[in-house]
Short mmCIF file of C-alpha atoms in Angstrom, two decimals:
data_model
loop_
_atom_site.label_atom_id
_atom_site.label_comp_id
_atom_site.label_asym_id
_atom_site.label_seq_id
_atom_site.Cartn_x
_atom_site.Cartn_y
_atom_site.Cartn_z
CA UNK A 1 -23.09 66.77 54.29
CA UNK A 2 -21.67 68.09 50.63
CA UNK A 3 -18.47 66.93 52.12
CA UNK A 4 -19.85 63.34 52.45
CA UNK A 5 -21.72 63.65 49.36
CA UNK A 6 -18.38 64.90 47.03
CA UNK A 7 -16.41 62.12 48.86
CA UNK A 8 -18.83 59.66 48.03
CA UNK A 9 -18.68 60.58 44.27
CA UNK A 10 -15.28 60.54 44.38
CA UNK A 11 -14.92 57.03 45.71
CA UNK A 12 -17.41 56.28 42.62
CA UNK A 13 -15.77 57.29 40.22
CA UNK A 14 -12.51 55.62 41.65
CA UNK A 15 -14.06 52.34 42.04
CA UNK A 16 -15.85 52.41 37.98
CA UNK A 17 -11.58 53.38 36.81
CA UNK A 18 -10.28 50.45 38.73
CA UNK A 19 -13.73 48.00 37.14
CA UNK A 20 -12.37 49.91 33.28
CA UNK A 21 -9.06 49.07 34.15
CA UNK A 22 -9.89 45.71 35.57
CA UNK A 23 -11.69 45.15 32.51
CA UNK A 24 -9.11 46.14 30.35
CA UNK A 25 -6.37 44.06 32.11
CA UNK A 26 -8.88 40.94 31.82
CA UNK A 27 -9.39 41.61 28.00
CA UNK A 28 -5.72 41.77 27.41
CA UNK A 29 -5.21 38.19 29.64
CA UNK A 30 -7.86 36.80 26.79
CA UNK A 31 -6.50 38.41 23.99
CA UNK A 32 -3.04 37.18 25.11
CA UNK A 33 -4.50 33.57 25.41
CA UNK A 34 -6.01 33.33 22.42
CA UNK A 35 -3.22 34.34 20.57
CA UNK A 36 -1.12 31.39 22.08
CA UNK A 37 -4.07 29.04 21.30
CA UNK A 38 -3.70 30.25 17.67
CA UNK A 39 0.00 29.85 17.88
CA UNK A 40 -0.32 25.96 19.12
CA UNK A 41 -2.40 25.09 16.12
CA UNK A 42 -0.20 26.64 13.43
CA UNK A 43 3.50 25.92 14.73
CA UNK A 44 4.46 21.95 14.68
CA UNK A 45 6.56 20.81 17.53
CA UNK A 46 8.84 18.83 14.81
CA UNK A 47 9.55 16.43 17.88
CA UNK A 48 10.32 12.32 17.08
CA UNK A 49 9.21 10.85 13.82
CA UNK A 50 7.69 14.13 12.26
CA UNK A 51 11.35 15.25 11.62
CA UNK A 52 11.63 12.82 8.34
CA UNK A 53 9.44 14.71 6.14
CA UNK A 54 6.52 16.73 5.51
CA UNK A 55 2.99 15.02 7.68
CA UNK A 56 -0.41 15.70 7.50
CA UNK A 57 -0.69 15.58 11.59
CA UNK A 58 1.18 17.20 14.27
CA UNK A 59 3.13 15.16 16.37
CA UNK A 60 1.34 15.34 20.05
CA UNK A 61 -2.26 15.61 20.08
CA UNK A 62 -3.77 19.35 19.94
CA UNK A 63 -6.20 19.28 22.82
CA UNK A 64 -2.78 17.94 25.28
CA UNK A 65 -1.32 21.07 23.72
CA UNK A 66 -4.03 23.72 24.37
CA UNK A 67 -4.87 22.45 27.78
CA UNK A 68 -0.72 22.55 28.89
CA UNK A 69 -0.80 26.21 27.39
CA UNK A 70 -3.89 27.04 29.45
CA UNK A 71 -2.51 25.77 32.57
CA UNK A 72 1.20 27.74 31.90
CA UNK A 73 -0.62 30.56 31.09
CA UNK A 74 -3.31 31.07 33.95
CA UNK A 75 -0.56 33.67 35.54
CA UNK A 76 1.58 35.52 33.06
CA UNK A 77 4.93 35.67 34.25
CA UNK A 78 8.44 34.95 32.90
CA UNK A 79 9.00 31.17 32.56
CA UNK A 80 12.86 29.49 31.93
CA UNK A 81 13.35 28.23 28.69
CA UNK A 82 12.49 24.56 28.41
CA UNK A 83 14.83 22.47 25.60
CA UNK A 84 12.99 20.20 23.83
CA UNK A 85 13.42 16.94 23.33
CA UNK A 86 15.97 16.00 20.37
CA UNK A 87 15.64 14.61 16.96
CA UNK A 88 16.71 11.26 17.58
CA UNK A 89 19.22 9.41 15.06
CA UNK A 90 20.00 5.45 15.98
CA UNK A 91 21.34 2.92 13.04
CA UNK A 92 22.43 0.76 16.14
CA UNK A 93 18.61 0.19 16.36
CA UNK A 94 18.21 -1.00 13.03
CA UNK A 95 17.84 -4.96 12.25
CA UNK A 96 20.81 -6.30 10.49
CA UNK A 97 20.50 -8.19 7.71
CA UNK A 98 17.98 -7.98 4.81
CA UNK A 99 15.72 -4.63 4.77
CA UNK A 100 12.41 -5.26 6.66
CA UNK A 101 9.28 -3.54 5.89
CA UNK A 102 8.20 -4.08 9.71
CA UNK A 103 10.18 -2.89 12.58
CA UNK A 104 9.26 -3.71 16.48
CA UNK A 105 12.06 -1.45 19.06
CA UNK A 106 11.30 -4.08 22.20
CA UNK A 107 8.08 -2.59 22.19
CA UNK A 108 6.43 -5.74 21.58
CA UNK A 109 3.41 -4.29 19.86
CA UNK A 110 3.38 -7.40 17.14
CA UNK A 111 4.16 -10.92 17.46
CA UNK A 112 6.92 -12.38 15.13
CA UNK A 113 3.87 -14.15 13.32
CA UNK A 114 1.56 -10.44 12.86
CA UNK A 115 4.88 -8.81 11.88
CA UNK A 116 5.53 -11.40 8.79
CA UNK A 117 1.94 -11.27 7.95
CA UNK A 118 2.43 -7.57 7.92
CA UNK A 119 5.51 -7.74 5.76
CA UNK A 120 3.87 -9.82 3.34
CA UNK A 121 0.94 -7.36 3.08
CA UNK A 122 3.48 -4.60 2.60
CA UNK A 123 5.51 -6.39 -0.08
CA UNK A 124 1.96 -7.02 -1.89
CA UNK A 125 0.60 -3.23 -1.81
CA UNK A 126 4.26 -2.22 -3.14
CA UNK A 127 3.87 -4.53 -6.21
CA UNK A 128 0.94 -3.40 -7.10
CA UNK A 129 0.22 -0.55 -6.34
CA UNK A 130 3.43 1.56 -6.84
CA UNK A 131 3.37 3.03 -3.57
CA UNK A 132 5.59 2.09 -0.58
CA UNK A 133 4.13 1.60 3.40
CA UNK A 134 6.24 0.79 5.98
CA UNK A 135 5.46 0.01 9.84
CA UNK A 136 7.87 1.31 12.68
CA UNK A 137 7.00 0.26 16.63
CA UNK A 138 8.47 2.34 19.04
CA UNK A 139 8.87 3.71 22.02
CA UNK A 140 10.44 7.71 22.01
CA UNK A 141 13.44 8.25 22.47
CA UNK A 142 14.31 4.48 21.77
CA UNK A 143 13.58 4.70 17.88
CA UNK A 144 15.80 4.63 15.04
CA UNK A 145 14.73 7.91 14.04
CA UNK A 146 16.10 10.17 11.27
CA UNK A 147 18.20 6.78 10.30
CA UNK A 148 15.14 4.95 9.26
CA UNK A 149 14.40 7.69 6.12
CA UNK A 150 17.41 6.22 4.62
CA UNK A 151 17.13 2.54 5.34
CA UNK A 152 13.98 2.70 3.99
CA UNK A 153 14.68 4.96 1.32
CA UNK A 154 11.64 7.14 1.80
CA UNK A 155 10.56 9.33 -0.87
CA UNK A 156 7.35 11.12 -1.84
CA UNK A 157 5.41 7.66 -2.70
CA UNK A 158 6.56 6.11 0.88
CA UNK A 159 4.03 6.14 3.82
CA UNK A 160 5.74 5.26 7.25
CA UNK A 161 3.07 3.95 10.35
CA UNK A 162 4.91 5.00 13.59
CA UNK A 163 3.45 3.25 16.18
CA UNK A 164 4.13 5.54 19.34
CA UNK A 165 2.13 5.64 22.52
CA UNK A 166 3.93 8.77 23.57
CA UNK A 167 6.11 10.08 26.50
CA UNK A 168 3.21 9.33 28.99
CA UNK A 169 2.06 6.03 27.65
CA UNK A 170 -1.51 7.61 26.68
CA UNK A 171 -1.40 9.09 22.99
CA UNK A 172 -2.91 8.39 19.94
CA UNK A 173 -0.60 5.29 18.64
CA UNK A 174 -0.82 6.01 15.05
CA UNK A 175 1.24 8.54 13.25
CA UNK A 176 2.08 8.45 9.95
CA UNK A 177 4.44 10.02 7.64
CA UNK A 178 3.01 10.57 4.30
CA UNK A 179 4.69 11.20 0.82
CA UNK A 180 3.38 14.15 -1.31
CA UNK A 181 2.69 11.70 -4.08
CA UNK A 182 -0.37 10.21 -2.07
CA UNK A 183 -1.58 13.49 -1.79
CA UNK A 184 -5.02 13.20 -4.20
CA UNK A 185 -4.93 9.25 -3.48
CA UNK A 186 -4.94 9.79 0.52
CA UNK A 187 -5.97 12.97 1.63
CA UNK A 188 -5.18 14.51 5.16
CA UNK A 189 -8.72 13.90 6.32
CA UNK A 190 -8.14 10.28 5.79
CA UNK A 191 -5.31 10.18 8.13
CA UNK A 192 -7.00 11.94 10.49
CA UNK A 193 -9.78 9.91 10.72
CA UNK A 194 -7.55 6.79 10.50
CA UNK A 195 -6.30 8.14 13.65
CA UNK A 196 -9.80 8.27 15.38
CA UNK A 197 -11.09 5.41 14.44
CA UNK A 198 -8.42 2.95 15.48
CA UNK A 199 -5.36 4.61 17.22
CA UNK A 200 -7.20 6.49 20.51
CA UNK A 201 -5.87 5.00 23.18
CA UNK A 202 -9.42 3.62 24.56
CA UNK A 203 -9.28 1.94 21.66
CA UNK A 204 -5.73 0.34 21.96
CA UNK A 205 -6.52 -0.09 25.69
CA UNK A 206 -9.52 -2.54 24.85
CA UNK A 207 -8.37 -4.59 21.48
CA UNK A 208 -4.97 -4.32 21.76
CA UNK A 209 -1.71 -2.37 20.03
CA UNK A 210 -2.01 -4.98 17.84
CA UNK A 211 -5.20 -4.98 16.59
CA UNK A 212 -4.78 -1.08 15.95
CA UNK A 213 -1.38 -1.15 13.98
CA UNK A 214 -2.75 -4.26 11.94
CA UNK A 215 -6.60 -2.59 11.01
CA UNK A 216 -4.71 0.61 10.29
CA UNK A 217 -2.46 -1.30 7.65
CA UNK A 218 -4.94 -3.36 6.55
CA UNK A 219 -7.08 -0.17 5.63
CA UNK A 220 -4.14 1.39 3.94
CA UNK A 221 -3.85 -1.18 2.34
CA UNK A 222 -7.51 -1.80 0.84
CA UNK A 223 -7.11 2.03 -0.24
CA UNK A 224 -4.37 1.27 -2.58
CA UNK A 225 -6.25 -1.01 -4.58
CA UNK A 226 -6.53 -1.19 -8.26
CA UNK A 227 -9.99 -0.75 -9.13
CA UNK A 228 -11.02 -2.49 -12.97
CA UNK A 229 -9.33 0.20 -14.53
CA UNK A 230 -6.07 -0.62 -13.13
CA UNK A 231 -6.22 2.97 -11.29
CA UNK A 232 -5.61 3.22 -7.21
CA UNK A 233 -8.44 5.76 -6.58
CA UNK A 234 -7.54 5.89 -3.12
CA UNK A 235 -10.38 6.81 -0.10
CA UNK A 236 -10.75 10.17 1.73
CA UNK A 237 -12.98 7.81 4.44
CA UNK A 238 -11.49 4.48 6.09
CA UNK A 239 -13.48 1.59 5.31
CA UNK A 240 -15.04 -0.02 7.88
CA UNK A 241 -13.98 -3.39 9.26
CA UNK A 242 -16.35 -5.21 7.04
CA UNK A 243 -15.35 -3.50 4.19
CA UNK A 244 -11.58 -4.64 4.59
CA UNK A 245 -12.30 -8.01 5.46
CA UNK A 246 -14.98 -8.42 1.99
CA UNK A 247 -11.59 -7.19 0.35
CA UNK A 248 -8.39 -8.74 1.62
#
């Protein structure tokens, strides 16, 4: 019987070391996750568009990001390295002729008729107000990409709309590219909200590509109005659809 008994403790006290160790090796798993979570929000991807210059968002959306690291990390072991995909740089995919403040890459998000309406709006905030926005439709890889910074000339008081649905067809289709001189005028939680209220792609899905790119400009561009003492003050909300149309 105290042989039983001692053999019995003994197989305790193995069991609680493999629960601590258990433990210990399930902390570390967390620990280890976390720190790649961190690591997602901090480090851009500098993928596409987001090579031409400093942006307020990162390039693919964060929750994609988190739930891909998740997934990769759910076992820990040694993965091969992945390249990522390229800067892209493509004059050949430039229009020829006169400079155009709208661009379509056989993406067919605008009509001929939206994309004049849109150059006209463009040419109209630029007078006025100083600042420059331009309007690129694309599909990655098949954009212009680092060649477009100097057909357009960008510089700190340029914004450029990419309009991008992603690799998968699904992402948020507004991404912008914003100058450091819009900085006080625009604010980052401006874009970001530009983002969510017209670029989710439920929201393309139901009123169009269309309707996004052009309610996104047309907010931009009721932003960068002179108020009555001939100062753009700029918004750190959109305005709402009412709002623009009151407006322009």
């Amino acid at each position: 019987m105290a042989m039983s008994a001692r053999k019995q403790r003994q197989a305790m006290g193995t069991a609680r070391k493999q629960r601590a160790s258990d433990g210990d090796s399930s902390r570390l798993h967390s620990l280890f996750l976390f720190g790649a979570l961190l690591a997602i929000l901090f480090v851009d991807d500098g993928l596409g568009v987001d090579a031409l210059q400093h942006t307020p968002q990162t390039r693919r959306n964060v929750g994609e990001r988190i739930a891909a690291t998740l997934a990769s990390l759910t076992v820990i072991k040694p993965r091969p390295a992945v390249a990522r995909p390229e800067g892209v740089n493509k004059p050949e995919l430039l229009p020829s002729g006169p400079v155009r403040n709208v661009i379509d890459v056989k993406v067919n998000f605008l009509t001929p008729g939206e994309q004049k309406r849109i150059q006209k709006l463009t040419e109209q905030i630029e007078k006025t107000s100083g600042f420059k926005l331009r309007v690129l439709c694309q599909s990655y890889p098949e954009t212009p990409g680092l060649a477009i910074k100097d057909y357009w000339k960008v510089d700190d008081k340029t914004i450029v709309l990419v309009a991008d649905k992603g690799l998968k067809g699904t992402s948020n289709i507004l991404n912008f590219n914003v100058g450091d001189g819009l900085a006080d005028i625009l604010p980052t939680p401006f874009w970001s909200r530009l983002q969510g209220r017209f670029g989710t792609s439920r929201y393309w899905r139901d009123e169009g590509e269309d309707v996004a790119i052009t309610n996104a400009v047309e907010a931009i561009a009721y932003c960068l109005q002179r108020d009555a003492d001939g100062d753009v003050t700029g918004c750190t909300d959109p305005p709402s659809r009412q709002m623009i149309d009151a407006k322009l």
